[in-house]
Backbone as a printed PyTorch tensor [residue, N CA C, xyz], in Angstrom:
tensor([[[150.8950, 129.0000, 102.5240],
         [151.8420, 130.0590, 102.8360],
         [153.1070, 129.4320, 103.4370]],

        [[154.2320, 129.9570, 103.1240],
         [155.4900, 129.5210, 103.7310],
         [156.1210, 130.7160, 104.4370]],

        [[157.1370, 130.4400, 105.2160],
         [157.8700, 131.5260, 105.8660],
         [158.7180, 132.2370, 104.8210]],

        [[158.6980, 133.5440, 104.8450],
         [159.4750, 134.3250, 103.8830],
         [160.2480, 135.4110, 104.6270]],

        [[161.4070, 135.0280, 105.1400],
         [162.2250, 135.9550, 105.9200],
         [162.5590, 137.2140, 105.1410]],

        [[162.7610, 137.0840, 103.8340],
         [163.0980, 138.2760, 103.0410],
         [162.0230, 139.3550, 103.1860]],

        [[160.7710, 138.9410, 103.1340],
         [159.6620, 139.8890, 103.2430],
         [159.6070, 140.4890, 104.6500]],

        [[159.6850, 139.6480, 105.6860],
         [159.5700, 140.1410, 107.0630],
         [160.7340, 141.0720, 107.4040]],

        [[161.9340, 140.6560, 107.0470],
         [163.1140, 141.4800, 107.3420],
         [163.0600, 142.7920, 106.5660]],

        [[162.6170, 142.7290, 105.3200],
         [162.4900, 143.9400, 104.5150],
         [161.5010, 144.9160, 105.1490]],

        [[160.4110, 144.3910, 105.6540],
         [159.4090, 145.2520, 106.2960],
         [159.9930, 145.8970, 107.5530]],

        [[160.6900, 145.1100, 108.3660],
         [161.2920, 145.6370, 109.5960],
         [162.3530, 146.6870, 109.2850]],

        [[163.2210, 146.4000, 108.3140],
         [164.2870, 147.3490, 107.9850],
         [163.7260, 148.6010, 107.3180]],

        [[162.6640, 148.4560, 106.5280],
         [162.0390, 149.6270, 105.8990],
         [161.4960, 150.5910, 106.9480]],

        [[160.8880, 150.0370, 107.9880],
         [160.4030, 150.8960, 109.0740],
         [161.5690, 151.6170, 109.7470]],

        [[162.6690, 150.9090, 109.9650],
         [163.8400, 151.5360, 110.5940],
         [164.3800, 152.6600, 109.7120]],

        [[164.5020, 152.3940, 108.4190],
         [165.0070, 153.4170, 107.5000],
         [164.0690, 154.6200, 107.4470]],

        [[162.7740, 154.3720, 107.5020],
         [161.7920, 155.4580, 107.4060],
         [161.8590, 156.4170, 108.5920]],

        [[162.3840, 155.9640, 109.7310],
         [162.4820, 156.8630, 110.8860],
         [163.5120, 157.9570, 110.6540]],

        [[164.5130, 157.6840, 109.8040],
         [165.5870, 158.6410, 109.5740],
         [166.5710, 158.7430, 110.7260]],

        [[166.4730, 157.8410, 111.7020],
         [167.3210, 157.9080, 112.8950],
         [168.6370, 157.1550, 112.7630]],

        [[168.7270, 156.2540, 111.7930],
         [169.8520, 155.3260, 111.7320],
         [170.8160, 155.6540, 110.6000]],

        [[172.1100, 155.6330, 110.9280],
         [173.1390, 155.7890, 109.9040],
         [173.2670, 154.5390, 109.0630]],

        [[173.0240, 153.3800, 109.6970],
         [173.0780, 152.0820, 109.0130],
         [171.8930, 151.2390, 109.4530]],

        [[171.3360, 150.4710, 108.5250],
         [170.3200, 149.4710, 108.8310],
         [170.7910, 148.1850, 108.1750]],

        [[171.0610, 147.1680, 109.0030],
         [171.6490, 145.9110, 108.5380],
         [170.6300, 144.7790, 108.5990]],

        [[170.7400, 143.8360, 107.6730],
         [169.8890, 142.6540, 107.6580],
         [170.5690, 141.4550, 108.2870]],

        [[171.5190, 141.7000, 109.1810],
         [172.2400, 140.6170, 109.8620],
         [172.7620, 141.1370, 111.1970]],

        [[173.0770, 140.2020, 112.0840],
         [173.6780, 140.5680, 113.3650],
         [175.1480, 140.8950, 113.1340]],

        [[175.6040, 142.0870, 113.5140],
         [177.0010, 142.4430, 113.2610],
         [177.9600, 141.6230, 114.1260]],

        [[179.0620, 141.2080, 113.5190],
         [180.1020, 140.4770, 114.2490],
         [181.2950, 141.3760, 114.5420]],

        [[181.2800, 142.5710, 113.9720],
         [182.3150, 143.5600, 114.2600],
         [181.6280, 144.8950, 114.5310]],

        [[182.3630, 145.8160, 115.1240],
         [181.8120, 147.1180, 115.4880],
         [181.2550, 147.8200, 114.2500]],

        [[179.9960, 148.2520, 114.3010],
         [179.3830, 148.8480, 113.1150],
         [179.7770, 150.2960, 112.8380]],

        [[180.5160, 150.9310, 113.7120],
         [180.9420, 152.3080, 113.4620],
         [180.2220, 153.2900, 114.3590]],

        [[180.2790, 154.5640, 113.9860],
         [179.6920, 155.6070, 114.8260],
         [178.2250, 155.8150, 114.4810]],

        [[177.5510, 156.5590, 115.3330],
         [176.1380, 156.8300, 115.1100],
         [175.2650, 155.6620, 115.5200]],

        [[174.0040, 155.7810, 115.2100],
         [173.0140, 154.7750, 115.5770],
         [172.8570, 153.7700, 114.4400]],

        [[172.9360, 152.4820, 114.7810],
         [172.8080, 151.3900, 113.8140],
         [171.6640, 150.4830, 114.2450]],

        [[170.9120, 149.9610, 113.2730],
         [169.8830, 148.9520, 113.5210],
         [170.2730, 147.6940, 112.7550]],

        [[170.1640, 146.5370, 113.4060],
         [170.5070, 145.2540, 112.7800],
         [169.3960, 144.2510, 113.0900]],

        [[169.0580, 143.4060, 112.1080],
         [167.9440, 142.4620, 112.2370],
         [168.3710, 141.0460, 111.8770]],

        [[167.8570, 140.0600, 112.6430],
         [168.0980, 138.6490, 112.3570],
         [167.0150, 137.8110, 113.0300]],

        [[166.9520, 136.5340, 112.6880],
         [165.9760, 135.6110, 113.2760],
         [166.5600, 134.9800, 114.5260]],

        [[165.7190, 134.8660, 115.5470],
         [166.1280, 134.2300, 116.7920],
         [165.4950, 132.8470, 116.9620]],

        [[164.1870, 132.7460, 116.7210],
         [163.4640, 131.4850, 116.9310],
         [162.3570, 131.3320, 115.8930]],

        [[162.0540, 130.0870, 115.5940],
         [160.9010, 129.7430, 114.7600],
         [160.2500, 128.5240, 115.3940]],

        [[158.9290, 128.5390, 115.5030],
         [158.2420, 127.3850, 116.0610],
         [156.7510, 127.4520, 115.7990]],

        [[156.0320, 126.3760, 116.1590],
         [154.5920, 126.3310, 115.9310],
         [153.8140, 127.1180, 116.9840]],

        [[152.6020, 127.5020, 116.6160],
         [151.6550, 128.1390, 117.5330],
         [150.4590, 127.1960, 117.6340]],

        [[150.4410, 126.2940, 118.6130],
         [149.3640, 125.3060, 118.6990],
         [147.9510, 125.8940, 118.7050]],

        [[147.6600, 126.9440, 119.4920],
         [146.2830, 127.4460, 119.4910],
         [145.8300, 128.0190, 118.1440]],

        [[146.7570, 128.4110, 117.2970],
         [146.3960, 128.9810, 116.0060],
         [146.4250, 127.9810, 114.8760]],

        [[146.7640, 126.7440, 115.1890],
         [146.9130, 125.7100, 114.1650],
         [145.6740, 124.8270, 114.1060]],

        [[145.5030, 124.1440, 112.9790],
         [144.3720, 123.2390, 112.8050],
         [144.8470, 121.8600, 112.4110]],

        [[143.9550, 121.0800, 111.8140],
         [144.2810, 119.7150, 111.4210],
         [145.0020, 119.6420, 110.0850]],

        [[144.9740, 120.7180, 109.3070],
         [145.6030, 120.6780, 107.9870],
         [146.7860, 121.6270, 107.8370]],

        [[146.9350, 122.5750, 108.7570],
         [148.0300, 123.5450, 108.6310],
         [148.4750, 124.0320, 110.0050]],

        [[149.7370, 124.3730, 110.0940],
         [150.3410, 124.8550, 111.3330],
         [150.6570, 126.3380, 111.2180]],

        [[150.2050, 127.0820, 112.2020],
         [150.5630, 128.4960, 112.3060],
         [151.9390, 128.5830, 112.9570]],

        [[152.7590, 129.5200, 112.4870],
         [154.1310, 129.6460, 112.9830],
         [154.3280, 130.9600, 113.7310]],

        [[155.3130, 130.9370, 114.6040],
         [155.7760, 132.1420, 115.2960],
         [157.2400, 132.3120, 114.9370]],

        [[157.5610, 133.4180, 114.2950],
         [158.9400, 133.7330, 113.9240],
         [159.3600, 134.9270, 114.7720]],

        [[160.4150, 134.7390, 115.5380],
         [160.9090, 135.8010, 116.4070],
         [162.0520, 136.5150, 115.7030]],

        [[161.7550, 137.7200, 115.2510],
         [162.7550, 138.5610, 114.6060],
         [163.3770, 139.4310, 115.6890]],

        [[164.6830, 139.5390, 115.6710],
         [165.3890, 140.3890, 116.6260],
         [165.8620, 141.6400, 115.9050]],

        [[165.8040, 142.7480, 116.6050],
         [166.3360, 143.9990, 116.0930],
         [167.2390, 144.5940, 117.1550]],

        [[168.4890, 144.7800, 116.8450],
         [169.4050, 145.3630, 117.8320],
         [169.7900, 146.7680, 117.3840]],

        [[169.5980, 147.7080, 118.2730],
         [169.9820, 149.0910, 118.0450],
         [171.2770, 149.3270, 118.8060]],

        [[172.2700, 149.8570, 118.1130],
         [173.5920, 150.0400, 118.7190],
         [174.0700, 151.4750, 118.5450]],

        [[174.6920, 151.9960, 119.5940],
         [175.3000, 153.3240, 119.5360],
         [176.5540, 153.2870, 120.3990]],

        [[177.6870, 153.7960, 119.8920],
         [178.9040, 153.7830, 120.7020],
         [178.6420, 154.4230, 122.0660]],

        [[179.0290, 153.7160, 123.1230],
         [178.7780, 154.1900, 124.4810],
         [179.5660, 155.4510, 124.8100]],

        [[180.6420, 155.7040, 124.0670],
         [181.4610, 156.8870, 124.3510],
         [181.0460, 158.1040, 123.5230]],

        [[179.8680, 158.0480, 122.9170],
         [179.3500, 159.1810, 122.1490],
         [179.1630, 160.3770, 123.0820]],

        [[179.5280, 161.5540, 122.5970],
         [179.3820, 162.7850, 123.3840],
         [178.1140, 163.5250, 122.9790]],

        [[177.4170, 164.1220, 123.8910],
         [177.5780, 163.9950, 125.3340],
         [176.9990, 162.6660, 125.8220]],

        [[177.6130, 162.0630, 126.8280],
         [177.1940, 160.7310, 127.2780],
         [175.7450, 160.6680, 127.7660]],

        [[175.2400, 161.7680, 128.3010],
         [173.8540, 161.7630, 128.7790],
         [172.8460, 161.6020, 127.6470]],

        [[173.2710, 161.8230, 126.4170],
         [172.3640, 161.7430, 125.2700],
         [172.2550, 160.3310, 124.6860]],

        [[173.1770, 159.4320, 125.0640],
         [173.1990, 158.0910, 124.4630],
         [171.9150, 157.3290, 124.7740]],

        [[171.5490, 157.2430, 126.0510],
         [170.3180, 156.5340, 126.4110],
         [169.0900, 157.1900, 125.7900]],

        [[169.0940, 158.5090, 125.7230],
         [167.9570, 159.2040, 125.1150],
         [167.8120, 158.8320, 123.6470]],

        [[168.9160, 158.8100, 122.9280],
         [168.8760, 158.4820, 121.4960],
         [168.4150, 157.0430, 121.2670]],

        [[168.9410, 156.1100, 122.0580],
         [168.5740, 154.7000, 121.8870],
         [167.1090, 154.4850, 122.2720]],

        [[166.6810, 155.0950, 123.3690],
         [165.2880, 154.9540, 123.7990],
         [164.3290, 155.5840, 122.7960]],

        [[164.6850, 156.7450, 122.2650],
         [163.8470, 157.3740, 121.2360],
         [163.7270, 156.4810, 120.0010]],

        [[164.8210, 155.8150, 119.6350],
         [164.8020, 154.9190, 118.4740],
         [163.9130, 153.7050, 118.7420]],

        [[164.0030, 153.1400, 119.9540],
         [163.1260, 152.0210, 120.3160],
         [161.6690, 152.4610, 120.2180]],

        [[161.3650, 153.6150, 120.7820],
         [159.9950, 154.1230, 120.7560],
         [159.4930, 154.2990, 119.3200]],

        [[160.3360, 154.8390, 118.4550],
         [159.9470, 155.0340, 117.0490],
         [159.6520, 153.7020, 116.3680]],

        [[160.4620, 152.6810, 116.6510],
         [160.2490, 151.3800, 116.0140],
         [159.0310, 150.6610, 116.5780]],

        [[158.8500, 150.6930, 117.8960],
         [157.6650, 150.0580, 118.4810],
         [156.4050, 150.7380, 117.9440]],

        [[156.4410, 152.0500, 117.8130],
         [155.3160, 152.7770, 117.2200],
         [155.0650, 152.3080, 115.7870]],

        [[156.1270, 152.1500, 115.0100],
         [155.9870, 151.7020, 113.6180],
         [155.4390, 150.2820, 113.5400]],

        [[155.9530, 149.3790, 114.3720],
         [155.5240, 147.9800, 114.2970],
         [154.0960, 147.7940, 114.8100]],

        [[153.6980, 148.5610, 115.8230],
         [152.3110, 148.4520, 116.2840],
         [151.3520, 149.1560, 115.3300]],

        [[151.8700, 150.0300, 114.4950],
         [151.0570, 150.6910, 113.4790],
         [150.9910, 149.9290, 112.1700]],

        [[151.6670, 148.7900, 112.1020],
         [151.6700, 147.9350, 110.9040],
         [151.5790, 146.4870, 111.3820]],

        [[150.4920, 146.1810, 112.0920],
         [150.3720, 144.8920, 112.7750],
         [150.4640, 143.6810, 111.8650]],

        [[150.1160, 143.8300, 110.5940],
         [150.1980, 142.6750, 109.6920],
         [151.4140, 142.7550, 108.7700]],

        [[152.3490, 143.6440, 109.0830],
         [153.5910, 143.7830, 108.3110],
         [153.2900, 143.8030, 106.8120]],

        [[152.4190, 144.7180, 106.4160],
         [152.0810, 144.8440, 104.9940],
         [151.3280, 143.6470, 104.4620]],

        [[150.4800, 143.0410, 105.2880],
         [149.6750, 141.8790, 104.9150],
         [150.5170, 140.6200, 104.6930]],

        [[151.7240, 140.5730, 105.2830],
         [152.5860, 139.3960, 105.1070],
         [152.5070, 138.4280, 106.2880]],

        [[151.9400, 138.8640, 107.4170],
         [151.7940, 138.0070, 108.5950],
         [150.3950, 138.2050, 109.1720]],

        [[149.9890, 137.2760, 110.0420],
         [148.6970, 137.4790, 110.7160],
         [148.7880, 138.7000, 111.6170]],

        [[149.8550, 138.7510, 112.4340],
         [150.0300, 139.9140, 113.2950],
         [151.4020, 139.9030, 113.9700]],

        [[151.7920, 141.0930, 114.3900],
         [152.8990, 141.2320, 115.3300],
         [152.2750, 140.9230, 116.6850]],

        [[152.8630, 139.9890, 117.4260],
         [152.2930, 139.5650, 118.7110],
         [152.6740, 140.5840, 119.7910]],

        [[152.0680, 141.7530, 119.7050],
         [152.4260, 142.8950, 120.5520],
         [152.3520, 142.5580, 122.0370]],

        [[151.2990, 141.8810, 122.4490],
         [151.0860, 141.6250, 123.8720],
         [151.5750, 140.2540, 124.3250]],

        [[152.1390, 139.4680, 123.4250],
         [152.7180, 138.1910, 123.8160],
         [151.7090, 137.0830, 124.0460]],

        [[150.6800, 137.0000, 123.2330],
         [149.6890, 135.9310, 123.3680],
         [150.3090, 134.5550, 123.1310]],

        [[151.4040, 134.4920, 122.3500],
         [152.0130, 133.2060, 121.9940],
         [153.5090, 133.1730, 122.3030]],

        [[153.9190, 133.8310, 123.3630],
         [155.3380, 133.8750, 123.7400],
         [155.7130, 135.2750, 124.1730]],

        [[156.9880, 135.5850, 124.0710],
         [157.4590, 136.9130, 124.4760],
         [156.7720, 137.9920, 123.6390]],

        [[156.3870, 139.1070, 124.2630],
         [155.7420, 140.1940, 123.5270],
         [156.7580, 141.0440, 122.7690]],

        [[156.2410, 141.9900, 122.0040],
         [157.0840, 143.0150, 121.3980],
         [157.7040, 143.7950, 122.5550]],

        [[159.0330, 143.7820, 122.6350],
         [159.7030, 144.4200, 123.7680],
         [161.1480, 144.7360, 123.4230]],

        [[161.7850, 145.5070, 124.3020],
         [163.2030, 145.8220, 124.1340],
         [163.9140, 145.6270, 125.4630]],

        [[165.1070, 145.0660, 125.3820],
         [165.9590, 144.9120, 126.5580],
         [167.2390, 145.6920, 126.3030]],

        [[167.6290, 146.4870, 127.2800],
         [168.7950, 147.3550, 127.1380],
         [170.0130, 146.7440, 127.8140]],

        [[171.1810, 147.0430, 127.2720],
         [172.4260, 146.5590, 127.8450],
         [173.6040, 147.1580, 127.1010]],

        [[174.7170, 146.4430, 127.1470],
         [175.9400, 146.8670, 126.4690],
         [176.5020, 145.6860, 125.6890]],

        [[177.2200, 145.9750, 124.6250],
         [177.9220, 144.9510, 123.8440],
         [179.3140, 145.4850, 123.5460]],

        [[180.3020, 144.6150, 123.6990],
         [181.6820, 144.9860, 123.3950],
         [182.1640, 144.1370, 122.2380]],

        [[182.7320, 144.7880, 121.2420],
         [183.2490, 144.1040, 120.0650],
         [184.7630, 143.9860, 120.1640]],

        [[185.3180, 143.0980, 119.3530],
         [186.7670, 142.9260, 119.3120],
         [187.4130, 144.2850, 119.0630]],

        [[188.4620, 144.5510, 119.7880],
         [189.1120, 145.8500, 119.6990],
         [188.6890, 146.7650, 120.8390]],

        [[187.7090, 146.3120, 121.6250],
         [187.3270, 147.0410, 122.8200],
         [186.2310, 148.0730, 122.6620]],

        [[185.6400, 148.1950, 121.4800],
         [184.5760, 149.1760, 121.3000],
         [183.3150, 148.7100, 122.0260]],

        [[182.8120, 149.5420, 122.9250],
         [181.6070, 149.2220, 123.6840],
         [180.4390, 150.0380, 123.1450]],

        [[179.3090, 149.3700, 122.9770],
         [178.0940, 150.0020, 122.4610],
         [176.9780, 149.8900, 123.4850]],

        [[176.1750, 150.9230, 123.5530],
         [174.9110, 150.8550, 124.2770],
         [173.9470, 150.2100, 123.2930]],

        [[173.2380, 149.1840, 123.7410],
         [172.3540, 148.4570, 122.8350],
         [170.9540, 148.3150, 123.4270]],

        [[170.0010, 148.2160, 122.5420],
         [168.6370, 147.8200, 122.8830],
         [168.2900, 146.7050, 121.9140]],

        [[167.9300, 145.5490, 122.4530],
         [167.5860, 144.4110, 121.6110],
         [166.0760, 144.2230, 121.6360]],

        [[165.4720, 144.4150, 120.4650],
         [164.0280, 144.2670, 120.3400],
         [163.6730, 142.8300, 119.9890]],

        [[162.6420, 142.3200, 120.6190],
         [162.0170, 141.0660, 120.2250],
         [160.7770, 141.4500, 119.4280]],

        [[160.7300, 141.0090, 118.1710],
         [159.6120, 141.3320, 117.2800],
         [158.9550, 140.0080, 116.8880]],

        [[157.9340, 139.5650, 117.6490],
         [157.3060, 138.2710, 117.3830],
         [156.2530, 138.3740, 116.2790]],

        [[156.4340, 137.5770, 115.2470],
         [155.5190, 137.5750, 114.1070],
         [154.7410, 136.2620, 114.0750]],

        [[153.4370, 136.3370, 113.9060],
         [152.5790, 135.1560, 113.8130],
         [152.1650, 135.0040, 112.3510]],

        [[152.4450, 133.8130, 111.7880],
         [152.1840, 133.5550, 110.3680],
         [151.1950, 132.3960, 110.2550]],

        [[150.0130, 132.6650, 109.7020],
         [148.9940, 131.6280, 109.5230],
         [149.4290, 130.5880, 108.4960]],

        [[149.0560, 129.3440, 108.7410],
         [149.1930, 128.2550, 107.7660],
         [150.5750, 128.2050, 107.1200]],

        [[151.6070, 128.2940, 107.9390],
         [152.9810, 128.2930, 107.4260],
         [153.3770, 126.9220, 106.8830]],

        [[152.8990, 125.8780, 107.5290],
         [153.2830, 124.5250, 107.1230],
         [152.0350, 123.6450, 107.0240]],

        [[151.9100, 122.9390, 105.9150],
         [150.8080, 122.0030, 105.7410],
         [151.0330, 120.7520, 106.5740]],

        [[149.9470, 120.1240, 106.9790],
         [150.0230, 118.8730, 107.7300],
         [149.3520, 117.7740, 106.9080]],

        [[150.0100, 116.6280, 106.8280],
         [149.4370, 115.5020, 106.0850],
         [150.0790, 114.2070, 106.5560]],

        [[149.3560, 113.1300, 106.4180],
         [149.9110, 111.8030, 106.6840],
         [150.5070, 111.2790, 105.3960]],

        [[151.6850, 110.6310, 105.4980],
         [152.4150, 110.1330, 104.3430],
         [151.7700, 108.9980, 103.6840]]])
């Protein structure tokens, strides 16, 4: 088995689209303001080995997929912004914990963080060029992939 970002990202974005909450679902981290409404964006943050899951012939991998949910902070009414972003996080965490093997493409979503950071969201703000400020929630979606890389002596 090899790492297949297309499959993992497709699975993550499909879950986001299925919620019906997002005006846009992107397969990359936005470098400019994505516009109005709720947007979801996905990209890779880290890739590395999982020693406890690896053997003498193959290495298990941990791929950390990031999902950022963005909504303009000046959306009216302002009291609804955090509610909308939090509801979207809840919908995605529910979807990812309900599809632990990402359609049989990974061993599991590391929900509880057995091999690093768990499935989680951190909230904050992001400002893009031009001064547009967004309320954001950045999800860490840790994926464990069995036998990603073969091991052999040359």
